[in-house]
């Protein structure tokens, strides 16, 4: 009976809300659903000078409005939680009743108790849920050019601060609404000012108008051109790190991430499309997605607004603004509104005019509908938040892969970065204080061990913890795959991406573990001889490469050993670096100590150049390293994010200076000012470069022969192949394009000639039986049913899978690396093996897949092809990477190769030039 009464009351509340909205939409403006407003609260128009939707509002005016709103209302407070790379404020606005505002600390403490079911009983959790406001977190404008949501946010803020109707007062009494009004200020400001610089006195709705087209790189990204909606898990960006800290101070039960999509769409809200991460595909979460989806649908249906659900936007990748909050226990959702890059756009399909007011009004509507659904179901939502974390503990306890073990090995700094990423998210990590044994474990390469001894210092993550589902999502080797279409990459396993030794399995026997309460940090040291003849840096740690950069920037002469050696009883692998006292300044020791401390590196002072084994330090096999003078191409047609990955790594992680050069200016550049030129991926698999700098091929070839190192990545690599610029003899193929695949198959059927690089001999001529199979496959493709084409096109892609690659770690490009590497393949071009250079990293004959989606046919096509190739040309080199070794600021396992290419790109062994 009581349940029936509660349902009846809830129905009245919901109906009351939507009747209010329906009444509002009968009015001239959607932005006034309340019957009465406090006149002391400033409207957006009174501060901005125009109505929401009339113009794009720049950052400083958005910030000003929120400051004035907070100053005028006892319901509103504003918190600064960080700054962007360009110095703009990152802010949260908290809106709730005046009564709740006085007990915010108590509310946070109550939520804190729900966070850990190990110390809070279900009975206590139920009492907390019955007496605590639900926390609703609304994040607007993470993509800077999806600009309507920050406009809508200001109207939402005014509605909550000024509304006097019973519905608004109930929301404020039963919820704390946390608003991030502008997640990406730098990207938005780039977009807004770019728009304002070309728009005329009257906006032009023609889709070909200049104001409808963004200049490179566009406003979507932050200062370093990172997509911050992919960064929640990796926290590579300062804005994300600050946002995660702010988020964890509130621990909301509902989180919405506001976006825009292509102009041809309508409006998307949850339930999400499949696939959904295994730990999120639960009946409880499905229930909540349905509740919020139906709440939004009712509001839209009453006003005749189009929308869709269950399509396009999955919840598989864990770094989104919907999946990451959901893995924390919230109901995380993405809302997407059809976009335009102007205040109005004439849609070609149905001649409808899409205005900024239209776009902002729909985000406004779902904001209020989401708050309403949260309040109506607040007690249940708080209970299920607690139960989600409780379920994570149980799932961990029952899992045969309950524990993850990460071994720092020879690169403690990389392991420290890995652990820091986990700790920042609230994932509990322990560290072994002594050696210990584990049983029935598998490493991340799929190899099982009955027993394994792990060293002191090993990091241990027990997934039986409140954030166990998040920990599992990041640390498992492979998520369950039940689909062929994915919105983002299908693999991201952190140990594989980091290139660290790791294991998953059961509990450790007699392990002495201590919890880590703060991120570990390695201290730089100089050990060994007081009066050093030379200082040695081991090739393996990332900190050695960082220190190498510092040394070269300070004009200290450094050499690299092309063979291993032993000094002072310590083995130094191939690629270790040597700083001799002989040719360097008198105060060398003091400078090395200073720079080693800065880099967190360990340096070994040795008293003799006479090695105990291997090469002596004065050997001709110890090669001088020149100071790199680096140019990185940017601007159209370069991919903004791929350029951004390199920019951020060089500047923020390794402090490597470089010159960014616009592609269009390359023809006027004196190439001899640089000895390394990097071609990041373009936006057309090499076609963009061919159009933009194809005429510079001869100039680049001469520069390479004179000693330059040209590094081509993905499309940059394709441009450097024989078929494009002939800067190398390497040939390529493409994956996942039916027409191109058909052409390639037909080419393979043609008789072989003696023309072209002999590397093509590595592709054997097909037998008659194989020829017939290829002809039949070609015919089947041509006669494919129209309804099957989309599904087949999806299957033919490699949407971000982790593949096994073999490394020749005696080669300069692979110094300091192991014998195998986990690389991310995002439908990358296929580079055929060369016999005129070095196949440094290549895909083995079989068993390529480590994690993610790839069909067997594509594994076969990638078999025995190159990932990283170097061809020497005169005194210089051309280095080709099939795909980006630098991905989203966390793929440290392969990013080392790009650094090696910069520092050792033209290093050779005597007699092998």
Short mmCIF file of C-alpha atoms in Angstrom, two decimals, residues 49-410:
data_model
loop_
_atom_site.label_atom_id
_atom_site.label_comp_id
_atom_site.label_asym_id
_atom_site.label_seq_id
_atom_site.Cartn_x
_atom_site.Cartn_y
_atom_site.Cartn_z
CA UNK A 49 23.14 42.19 -23.53
CA UNK A 50 21.29 39.66 -25.70
CA UNK A 51 19.02 36.65 -25.30
CA UNK A 52 20.39 33.13 -25.06
CA UNK A 53 20.69 31.82 -28.60
CA UNK A 54 21.20 35.17 -30.33
CA UNK A 55 25.01 35.01 -30.22
CA UNK A 56 27.87 32.78 -29.16
CA UNK A 57 29.01 33.97 -25.74
CA UNK A 58 32.77 34.30 -25.17
CA UNK A 59 34.41 32.80 -22.12
CA UNK A 60 34.81 35.99 -20.08
CA UNK A 61 31.11 36.84 -20.38
CA UNK A 62 30.07 33.32 -19.39
CA UNK A 63 32.35 33.53 -16.37
CA UNK A 64 31.00 36.98 -15.50
CA UNK A 65 27.42 35.79 -15.61
CA UNK A 66 28.07 32.93 -13.20
CA UNK A 67 29.94 35.22 -10.82
CA UNK A 68 26.98 37.63 -10.78
CA UNK A 69 24.52 34.76 -10.30
CA UNK A 70 26.48 33.42 -7.32
CA UNK A 71 26.76 36.89 -5.79
CA UNK A 72 23.01 37.53 -6.04
CA UNK A 73 21.53 34.25 -4.78
CA UNK A 74 21.71 32.38 -1.46
CA UNK A 75 21.11 29.20 -3.45
CA UNK A 76 24.28 29.49 -5.55
CA UNK A 77 27.99 29.18 -4.83
CA UNK A 78 30.89 29.18 -7.26
CA UNK A 79 34.13 27.22 -6.83
CA UNK A 80 37.33 27.55 -8.86
CA UNK A 81 38.80 24.09 -9.28
CA UNK A 82 41.68 24.77 -11.67
CA UNK A 83 43.04 26.62 -14.66
CA UNK A 84 43.43 25.69 -18.30
CA UNK A 85 46.72 25.61 -20.17
CA UNK A 86 45.94 29.13 -21.41
CA UNK A 87 45.18 30.42 -17.92
CA UNK A 88 41.37 30.49 -17.95
CA UNK A 89 39.43 29.52 -14.84
CA UNK A 90 37.77 26.14 -14.46
CA UNK A 91 34.72 26.47 -12.23
CA UNK A 92 31.91 24.57 -10.60
CA UNK A 93 28.62 26.20 -9.71
CA UNK A 94 26.68 24.53 -6.91
CA UNK A 95 22.95 25.23 -6.70
CA UNK A 96 20.69 23.95 -3.93
CA UNK A 97 18.36 25.27 -1.27
CA UNK A 98 19.71 27.75 1.25
CA UNK A 99 19.18 25.11 3.94
CA UNK A 100 21.22 22.51 2.05
CA UNK A 101 23.88 25.08 1.33
CA UNK A 102 24.61 25.45 5.04
CA UNK A 103 25.19 21.69 5.41
CA UNK A 104 27.21 20.92 2.29
CA UNK A 105 30.02 19.44 4.38
CA UNK A 106 27.56 17.05 6.05
CA UNK A 107 26.09 16.06 2.68
CA UNK A 108 29.54 15.29 1.30
CA UNK A 109 30.36 13.27 4.41
CA UNK A 110 27.14 11.26 4.03
CA UNK A 111 27.95 10.47 0.39
CA UNK A 112 31.44 9.54 1.53
CA UNK A 113 29.93 6.84 3.71
CA UNK A 114 28.04 5.43 0.73
CA UNK A 115 31.32 5.31 -1.18
CA UNK A 116 32.69 2.43 0.89
CA UNK A 117 30.32 -0.49 1.63
CA UNK A 118 33.10 -2.16 3.62
CA UNK A 119 32.53 0.33 6.44
CA UNK A 120 28.85 1.20 5.89
CA UNK A 121 26.15 -1.43 6.37
CA UNK A 122 23.15 -1.68 4.01
CA UNK A 123 20.91 -0.53 6.90
CA UNK A 124 23.01 2.58 7.46
CA UNK A 125 23.13 3.20 3.71
CA UNK A 126 19.32 3.12 3.56
CA UNK A 127 19.11 5.72 6.32
CA UNK A 128 21.61 7.95 4.51
CA UNK A 129 19.67 7.61 1.25
CA UNK A 130 16.44 8.64 2.96
CA UNK A 131 17.93 11.79 4.46
CA UNK A 132 20.48 13.01 1.90
CA UNK A 133 19.90 15.07 -1.24
CA UNK A 134 20.82 13.37 -4.50
CA UNK A 135 23.81 14.97 -6.24
CA UNK A 136 23.33 15.76 -9.94
CA UNK A 137 26.43 16.82 -11.88
CA UNK A 138 25.89 18.52 -15.27
CA UNK A 139 28.96 19.05 -17.48
CA UNK A 140 28.64 21.41 -20.43
CA UNK A 141 30.85 22.04 -23.46
CA UNK A 142 33.69 19.52 -23.13
CA UNK A 143 34.11 19.93 -26.89
CA UNK A 144 34.66 23.63 -27.41
CA UNK A 145 32.90 23.92 -30.76
CA UNK A 146 29.78 22.13 -29.49
CA UNK A 147 28.87 25.48 -28.14
CA UNK A 148 25.14 25.42 -27.47
CA UNK A 149 25.39 23.66 -24.12
CA UNK A 150 27.25 26.45 -22.30
CA UNK A 151 24.53 28.82 -23.53
CA UNK A 152 21.89 26.45 -22.16
CA UNK A 153 23.78 26.12 -18.87
CA UNK A 154 23.38 29.83 -18.12
CA UNK A 155 19.62 29.56 -18.60
CA UNK A 156 19.54 26.45 -16.38
CA UNK A 157 21.45 28.36 -13.71
CA UNK A 158 19.01 31.25 -13.86
CA UNK A 159 16.02 28.91 -13.69
CA UNK A 160 17.35 27.22 -10.56
CA UNK A 161 18.52 30.42 -8.88
CA UNK A 162 15.48 32.57 -9.62
CA UNK A 163 12.53 30.17 -9.97
CA UNK A 164 9.91 30.50 -7.23
CA UNK A 165 7.48 27.76 -8.28
CA UNK A 166 6.95 24.71 -6.03
CA UNK A 167 8.63 22.37 -8.52
CA UNK A 168 11.92 24.30 -8.53
CA UNK A 169 11.87 24.62 -4.75
CA UNK A 170 11.40 20.86 -4.41
CA UNK A 171 14.34 20.20 -6.74
CA UNK A 172 16.55 22.47 -4.66
CA UNK A 173 15.43 20.85 -1.44
CA UNK A 174 15.99 17.29 -2.60
CA UNK A 175 19.06 17.72 -4.80
CA UNK A 176 22.40 19.42 -4.96
CA UNK A 177 22.97 20.42 -8.58
CA UNK A 178 26.63 20.77 -9.50
CA UNK A 179 27.20 22.52 -12.82
CA UNK A 180 30.44 22.68 -14.76
CA UNK A 181 29.33 25.44 -17.11
CA UNK A 182 32.33 25.28 -19.43
CA UNK A 183 34.57 22.22 -19.29
CA UNK A 184 36.82 23.35 -22.15
CA UNK A 185 37.26 27.14 -22.06
CA UNK A 186 40.31 27.19 -24.35
CA UNK A 187 38.66 25.21 -27.11
CA UNK A 188 35.42 27.16 -26.88
CA UNK A 189 37.22 30.49 -27.02
CA UNK A 190 39.17 29.35 -30.08
CA UNK A 191 35.87 28.46 -31.72
CA UNK A 192 33.96 31.59 -30.70
CA UNK A 193 36.70 34.02 -31.69
CA UNK A 194 37.25 32.17 -34.97
CA UNK A 195 33.54 32.48 -35.70
CA UNK A 196 33.39 36.14 -34.76
CA UNK A 197 36.39 36.90 -36.97
CA UNK A 198 34.52 35.88 -40.13
CA UNK A 199 30.82 36.46 -39.40
CA UNK A 200 29.24 39.54 -40.92
CA UNK A 201 26.66 41.94 -39.56
CA UNK A 202 23.99 39.34 -40.34
CA UNK A 203 24.70 35.61 -39.92
CA UNK A 204 24.55 33.55 -43.11
CA UNK A 205 22.81 30.19 -42.80
CA UNK A 206 24.25 28.78 -46.05
CA UNK A 207 26.31 25.71 -45.10
CA UNK A 208 29.11 26.82 -47.43
CA UNK A 209 29.46 30.22 -45.78
CA UNK A 210 32.83 30.96 -44.18
CA UNK A 211 31.29 31.19 -40.72
CA UNK A 212 30.04 27.60 -41.04
CA UNK A 213 33.58 26.28 -41.59
CA UNK A 214 36.13 26.16 -38.78
CA UNK A 215 39.79 26.86 -39.29
CA UNK A 216 42.34 24.21 -38.31
CA UNK A 217 42.49 22.81 -35.63
CA UNK A 218 38.90 23.76 -34.75
CA UNK A 219 37.51 24.41 -31.32
CA UNK A 220 36.73 20.83 -30.34
CA UNK A 221 40.01 20.27 -28.52
CA UNK A 222 41.81 21.86 -25.62
CA UNK A 223 45.03 23.86 -25.87
CA UNK A 224 47.11 20.78 -26.74
CA UNK A 225 44.47 19.54 -29.20
CA UNK A 226 43.43 16.64 -26.96
CA UNK A 227 39.87 15.39 -26.98
CA UNK A 228 39.04 15.71 -23.30
CA UNK A 229 36.04 13.42 -23.62
CA UNK A 230 38.55 10.60 -24.10
CA UNK A 231 40.81 11.63 -21.19
CA UNK A 232 38.80 10.85 -18.04
CA UNK A 233 40.70 7.61 -17.41
CA UNK A 234 44.20 8.67 -18.49
CA UNK A 235 44.20 12.23 -17.11
CA UNK A 236 46.95 13.34 -19.44
CA UNK A 237 45.64 16.91 -19.43
CA UNK A 238 45.81 19.41 -16.58
CA UNK A 239 42.12 20.23 -17.04
CA UNK A 240 41.13 16.57 -16.68
CA UNK A 241 43.26 16.08 -13.59
CA UNK A 242 41.64 19.10 -11.94
CA UNK A 243 38.17 17.96 -13.02
CA UNK A 244 38.62 14.45 -11.60
CA UNK A 245 39.66 15.94 -8.25
CA UNK A 246 36.57 18.17 -8.27
CA UNK A 247 34.31 15.29 -9.33
CA UNK A 248 35.59 13.07 -6.53
CA UNK A 249 34.88 15.77 -3.96
CA UNK A 250 31.19 15.50 -4.87
CA UNK A 251 30.80 11.84 -5.99
CA UNK A 252 27.50 12.45 -7.79
CA UNK A 253 24.81 9.89 -8.38
CA UNK A 254 23.92 11.34 -11.79
CA UNK A 255 26.27 12.82 -14.38
CA UNK A 256 25.40 14.21 -17.81
CA UNK A 257 27.92 15.17 -20.47
CA UNK A 258 26.45 17.63 -23.01
CA UNK A 259 27.51 17.41 -26.66
CA UNK A 260 26.56 18.17 -30.23
CA UNK A 261 26.60 15.78 -33.19
CA UNK A 262 26.30 16.14 -36.95
CA UNK A 263 23.77 18.68 -38.21
CA UNK A 264 21.68 15.97 -39.86
CA UNK A 265 20.72 14.39 -36.53
CA UNK A 266 17.99 15.29 -34.06
CA UNK A 267 18.74 14.73 -30.35
CA UNK A 268 20.21 11.70 -28.61
CA UNK A 269 19.88 10.67 -25.00
CA UNK A 270 20.19 7.41 -23.07
CA UNK A 271 19.67 4.44 -23.10
CA UNK A 272 23.01 3.97 -24.84
CA UNK A 273 23.74 1.81 -27.83
CA UNK A 274 25.52 -1.49 -27.55
CA UNK A 275 28.20 -2.56 -26.90
CA UNK A 276 28.29 -1.74 -23.22
CA UNK A 277 31.17 -2.68 -20.96
CA UNK A 278 30.46 -6.01 -19.31
CA UNK A 279 30.41 -4.58 -15.77
CA UNK A 280 27.91 -1.92 -16.86
CA UNK A 281 25.55 -4.24 -18.71
CA UNK A 282 23.43 -4.95 -15.63
CA UNK A 283 19.66 -4.95 -15.13
CA UNK A 284 19.99 -2.17 -12.54
CA UNK A 285 21.85 0.19 -14.85
CA UNK A 286 19.48 -0.69 -17.69
CA UNK A 287 16.62 0.28 -15.40
CA UNK A 288 18.17 3.68 -14.73
CA UNK A 289 18.95 4.42 -18.35
CA UNK A 290 15.31 3.65 -19.13
CA UNK A 291 14.08 5.94 -16.34
CA UNK A 292 16.13 8.90 -17.50
CA UNK A 293 15.45 8.18 -21.15
CA UNK A 294 11.70 8.10 -20.60
CA UNK A 295 11.85 11.25 -18.51
CA UNK A 296 13.56 13.09 -21.35
CA UNK A 297 11.27 11.49 -23.93
CA UNK A 298 8.14 12.74 -22.16
CA UNK A 299 9.44 16.28 -22.19
CA UNK A 300 10.34 16.09 -25.88
CA UNK A 301 7.15 14.29 -26.91
CA UNK A 302 4.98 16.99 -25.36
CA UNK A 303 6.70 19.56 -27.54
CA UNK A 304 7.03 17.60 -30.74
CA UNK A 305 10.82 17.46 -30.62
CA UNK A 306 12.55 14.63 -32.47
CA UNK A 307 15.05 12.39 -30.69
CA UNK A 308 16.52 8.90 -30.70
CA UNK A 309 17.97 6.42 -28.20
CA UNK A 310 19.93 3.13 -28.30
CA UNK A 311 21.87 4.17 -31.42
CA UNK A 312 25.33 5.38 -32.28
CA UNK A 313 26.67 6.21 -28.84
CA UNK A 314 27.85 3.11 -27.01
CA UNK A 315 29.31 2.79 -23.51
CA UNK A 316 32.29 0.60 -24.24
CA UNK A 317 35.37 2.81 -24.01
CA UNK A 318 35.93 3.66 -20.31
CA UNK A 319 37.27 7.19 -20.79
CA UNK A 320 34.04 8.92 -21.85
CA UNK A 321 32.06 11.40 -19.77
CA UNK A 322 29.27 8.82 -19.47
CA UNK A 323 31.18 5.54 -18.96
CA UNK A 324 33.75 6.81 -16.44
CA UNK A 325 31.15 8.30 -14.05
CA UNK A 326 29.08 5.14 -14.42
CA UNK A 327 32.10 3.03 -13.47
CA UNK A 328 32.25 5.22 -10.35
CA UNK A 329 28.64 4.39 -9.45
CA UNK A 330 26.78 7.30 -11.03
CA UNK A 331 24.33 7.08 -13.89
CA UNK A 332 26.53 8.65 -16.54
CA UNK A 333 24.88 9.80 -19.75
CA UNK A 334 25.75 11.58 -22.97
CA UNK A 335 23.26 13.97 -24.51
CA UNK A 336 23.82 14.98 -28.13
CA UNK A 337 22.12 17.84 -30.00
CA UNK A 338 22.32 18.35 -33.76
CA UNK A 339 25.07 20.90 -34.37
CA UNK A 340 25.91 23.91 -36.47
CA UNK A 341 29.00 26.08 -36.49
CA UNK A 342 26.94 29.27 -36.72
CA UNK A 343 23.97 30.72 -34.88
CA UNK A 344 21.87 29.35 -37.73
CA UNK A 345 22.24 26.72 -40.43
CA UNK A 346 19.97 25.91 -43.35
CA UNK A 347 19.71 22.12 -43.43
CA UNK A 348 19.90 20.70 -46.92
CA UNK A 349 17.69 17.66 -46.34
CA UNK A 350 14.46 19.30 -45.25
CA UNK A 351 15.18 23.02 -45.54
CA UNK A 352 14.76 23.43 -41.78
CA UNK A 353 16.66 26.27 -40.15
CA UNK A 354 18.73 24.98 -37.21
CA UNK A 355 19.36 27.85 -34.83
CA UNK A 356 21.52 28.28 -31.76
CA UNK A 357 18.34 29.01 -29.82
CA UNK A 358 16.88 25.65 -30.94
CA UNK A 359 20.00 23.80 -29.88
CA UNK A 360 20.33 25.51 -26.50
CA UNK A 361 16.63 25.08 -25.73
CA UNK A 362 16.78 21.32 -26.10
CA UNK A 363 19.81 21.06 -23.82
CA UNK A 364 17.94 23.27 -21.37
CA UNK A 365 14.95 20.97 -21.51
CA UNK A 366 16.92 17.76 -20.87
CA UNK A 367 18.80 19.49 -18.04
CA UNK A 368 15.55 20.15 -16.18
CA UNK A 369 14.08 16.76 -17.09
CA UNK A 370 17.21 15.03 -15.75
CA UNK A 371 17.06 16.99 -12.49
CA UNK A 372 13.41 16.06 -12.15
CA UNK A 373 13.98 12.34 -12.74
CA UNK A 374 16.84 12.43 -10.24
CA UNK A 375 14.69 14.05 -7.57
CA UNK A 376 11.65 11.85 -8.12
CA UNK A 377 13.88 8.78 -7.76
CA UNK A 378 16.43 10.27 -5.40
CA UNK A 379 16.25 7.79 -2.53
CA UNK A 380 16.39 4.81 -4.88
CA UNK A 381 19.26 6.38 -6.83
CA UNK A 382 21.33 6.88 -3.66
CA UNK A 383 20.69 3.28 -2.61
CA UNK A 384 21.71 1.91 -5.99
CA UNK A 385 24.83 4.06 -5.97
CA UNK A 386 25.85 2.29 -2.78
CA UNK A 387 24.81 -1.11 -4.16
CA UNK A 388 26.90 -0.61 -7.32
CA UNK A 389 30.04 -0.21 -5.24
CA UNK A 390 29.02 -3.12 -3.06
CA UNK A 391 28.55 -5.25 -6.17
CA UNK A 392 32.04 -4.26 -7.34
CA UNK A 393 33.52 -5.69 -4.16
CA UNK A 394 31.57 -8.94 -4.51
CA UNK A 395 32.51 -9.30 -8.18
CA UNK A 396 36.17 -8.85 -7.32
CA UNK A 397 35.99 -11.45 -4.56
CA UNK A 398 34.47 -13.98 -6.94
CA UNK A 399 36.76 -13.29 -9.90
CA UNK A 400 39.56 -15.75 -10.78
CA UNK A 401 41.47 -12.65 -11.91
CA UNK A 402 40.89 -10.73 -8.71
CA UNK A 403 44.42 -9.32 -8.48
CA UNK A 404 46.57 -7.40 -10.93
CA UNK A 405 50.32 -7.31 -10.36
CA UNK A 406 52.44 -4.64 -12.02
CA UNK A 407 56.22 -5.09 -11.90
CA UNK A 408 58.27 -1.86 -12.15
CA UNK A 409 61.25 -3.80 -13.56
CA UNK A 410 63.90 -1.70 -15.23
#
